[in-house]
XYZ file of C-alpha atoms in Angstrom:
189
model
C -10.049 -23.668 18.910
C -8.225 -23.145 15.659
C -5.029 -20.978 15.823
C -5.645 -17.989 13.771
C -3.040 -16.155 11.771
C -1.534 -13.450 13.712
C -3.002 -10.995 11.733
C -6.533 -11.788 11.700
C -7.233 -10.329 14.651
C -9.651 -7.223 15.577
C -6.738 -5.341 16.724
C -5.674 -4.612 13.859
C -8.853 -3.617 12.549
C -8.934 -1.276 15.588
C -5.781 0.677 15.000
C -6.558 0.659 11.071
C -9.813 2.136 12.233
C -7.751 4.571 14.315
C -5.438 5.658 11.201
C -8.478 6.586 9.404
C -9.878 8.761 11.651
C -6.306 10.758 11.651
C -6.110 10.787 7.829
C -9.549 12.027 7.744
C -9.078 14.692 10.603
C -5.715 15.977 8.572
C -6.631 15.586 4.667
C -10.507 17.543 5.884
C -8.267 20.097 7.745
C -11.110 19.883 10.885
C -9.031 23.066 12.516
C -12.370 23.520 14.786
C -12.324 20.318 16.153
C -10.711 20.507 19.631
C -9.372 18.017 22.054
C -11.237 16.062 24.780
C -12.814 18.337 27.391
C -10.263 17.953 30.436
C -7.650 15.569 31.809
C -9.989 13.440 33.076
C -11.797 12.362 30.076
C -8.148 11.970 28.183
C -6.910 9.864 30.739
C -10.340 8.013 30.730
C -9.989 7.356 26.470
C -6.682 6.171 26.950
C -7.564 3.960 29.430
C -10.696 2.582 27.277
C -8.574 2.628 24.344
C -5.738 0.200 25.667
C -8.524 -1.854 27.025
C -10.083 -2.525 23.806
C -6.847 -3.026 21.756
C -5.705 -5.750 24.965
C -9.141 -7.610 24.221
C -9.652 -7.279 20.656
C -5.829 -9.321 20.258
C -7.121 -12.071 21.581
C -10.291 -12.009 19.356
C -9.629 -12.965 15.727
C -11.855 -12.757 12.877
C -12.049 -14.382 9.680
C -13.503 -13.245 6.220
C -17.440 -14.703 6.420
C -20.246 -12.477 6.270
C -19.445 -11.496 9.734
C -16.570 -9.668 8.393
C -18.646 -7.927 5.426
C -21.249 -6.603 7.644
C -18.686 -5.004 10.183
C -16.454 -3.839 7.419
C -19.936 -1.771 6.002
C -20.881 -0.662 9.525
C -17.202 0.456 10.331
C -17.287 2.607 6.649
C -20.665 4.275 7.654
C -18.884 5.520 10.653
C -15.962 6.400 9.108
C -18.530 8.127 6.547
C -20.157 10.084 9.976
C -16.597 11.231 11.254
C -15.686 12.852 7.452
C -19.070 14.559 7.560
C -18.556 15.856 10.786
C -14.649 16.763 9.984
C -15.913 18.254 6.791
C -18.782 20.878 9.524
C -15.420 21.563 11.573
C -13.248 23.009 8.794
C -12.746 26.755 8.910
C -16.073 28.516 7.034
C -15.306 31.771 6.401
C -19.250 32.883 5.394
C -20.377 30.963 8.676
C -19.922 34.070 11.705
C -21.176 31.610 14.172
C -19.161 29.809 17.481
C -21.288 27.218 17.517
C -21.189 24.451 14.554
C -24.633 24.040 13.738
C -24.092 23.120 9.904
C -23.437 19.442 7.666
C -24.170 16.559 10.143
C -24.613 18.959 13.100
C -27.640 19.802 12.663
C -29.083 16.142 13.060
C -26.210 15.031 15.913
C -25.090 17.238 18.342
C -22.504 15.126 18.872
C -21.826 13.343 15.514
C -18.200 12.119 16.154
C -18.798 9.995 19.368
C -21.683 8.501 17.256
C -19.216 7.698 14.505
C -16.523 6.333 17.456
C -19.367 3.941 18.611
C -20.848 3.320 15.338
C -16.874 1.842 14.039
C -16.554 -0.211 16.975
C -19.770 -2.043 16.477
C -18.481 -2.322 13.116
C -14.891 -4.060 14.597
C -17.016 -6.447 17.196
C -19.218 -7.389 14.414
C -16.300 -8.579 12.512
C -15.227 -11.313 15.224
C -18.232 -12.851 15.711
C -18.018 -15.598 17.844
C -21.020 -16.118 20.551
C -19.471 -18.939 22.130
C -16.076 -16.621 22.934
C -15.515 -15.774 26.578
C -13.142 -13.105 25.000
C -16.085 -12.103 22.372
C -18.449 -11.888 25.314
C -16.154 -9.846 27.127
C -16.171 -7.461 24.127
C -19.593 -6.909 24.199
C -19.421 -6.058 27.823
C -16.582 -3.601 26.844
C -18.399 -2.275 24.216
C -21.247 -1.735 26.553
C -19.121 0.080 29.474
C -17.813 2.266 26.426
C -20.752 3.603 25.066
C -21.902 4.236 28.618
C -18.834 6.064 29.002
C -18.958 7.893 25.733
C -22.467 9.158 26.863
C -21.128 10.778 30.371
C -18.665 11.981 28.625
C -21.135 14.291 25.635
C -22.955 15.241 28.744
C -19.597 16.713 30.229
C -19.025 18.116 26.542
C -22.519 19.892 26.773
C -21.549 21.396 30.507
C -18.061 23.071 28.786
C -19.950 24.032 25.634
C -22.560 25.877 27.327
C -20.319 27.811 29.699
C -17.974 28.289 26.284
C -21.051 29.519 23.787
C -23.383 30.450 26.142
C -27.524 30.738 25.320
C -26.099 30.418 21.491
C -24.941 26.814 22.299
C -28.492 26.292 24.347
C -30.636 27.281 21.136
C -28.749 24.519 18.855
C -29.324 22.063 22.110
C -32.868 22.702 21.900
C -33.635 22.453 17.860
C -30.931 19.549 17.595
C -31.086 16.089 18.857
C -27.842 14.745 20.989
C -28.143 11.556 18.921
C -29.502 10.967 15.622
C -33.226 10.052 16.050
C -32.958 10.589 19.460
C -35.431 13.316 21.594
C -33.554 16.769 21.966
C -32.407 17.074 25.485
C -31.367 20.970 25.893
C -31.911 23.574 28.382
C -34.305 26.434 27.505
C -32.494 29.200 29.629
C -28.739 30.375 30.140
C -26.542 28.106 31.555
């Protein structure tokens, strides 16, 4: 294997990733956007998060068409998490609890799309199939989105005991996923 410059590696593409997302969150001024639903789930991000950065050092990526077609994926989602800041600022005409507005009303649950949606982007960029560490991304990135899913169904639990039957109806009219069946509950939680 060729040595790679220090900084051509995915983790850096990770925490720039990372930075964006904060920029975005404080420039859009997403004041309804709350933090993870419970210690659990924190401690289970963190955990992920370290995880990733740990194997994407010791993948490093070079500037091919590998690296154009993550860089587009990784702006798309960093396109989906503005849109869904942008629903979360404070609306003053909008009386509702539940955000049901802007990229809400196709994703229930728009920013873990976007976190999945960047690191596809990051993974793409290193593309190397005959890696053990790029294979072992891919399993990562796997485990993660699994993750990510348990972790919007625990989202729906609090949000339903938080909102009530009004947090039901938008479960029922929008999809968890864009493109993806709806997958609410018709009565009170």
């Amino acid at each position: 294997m060729v040595e790679t410059a220090w900084y051509f590696r995915l983790f850096y593409v990770y925490i720039l990733s990372f930075v964006i997302h904060g920029l975005l969150h404080v420039i859009i001024k997403a004041k309804r956007m709350g933090p993870p639903a419970g210690k659990f789930w924190i401690i289970v991000a963190l955990i992920g998060v370290i995880v990733g950065w740990v194997l994407m050092w010791f993948v490093p990526f070079s500037i091919n068409p590998a690296f154009w077609t993550g860089l587009v994926i990784i702006v798309f989602g960093e396109v989906v998490y503005a849109l869904g800041y942008i629903a979360m600022r404070e609306h003053p005409e909008k009386k509702k609890a539940v955000v049901d507005w802007g990229i809400y009303k196709v994703s229930r649950h728009s920013h873990i799309l976007a976190t999945i949606i960047c690191l596809l982007g990051v993974i793409v960029m290193g593309w190397n199939p005959t890696s053990v560490m790029y294979k072992l991304l891919w399993v990562y990135f796997v485990i993660f989105s699994i993750a990510c899913h348990f972790y919007v169904i625990n989202e729906e639990k609090v949000n339903m005991e938080k909102f009530g039957q009004e947090y039901v109806d938008y479960m029922n009219r929008t999809p968890r996923y864009i493109g993806i069946l709806k997958s609410g509950k018709s009565s009170k939680p």
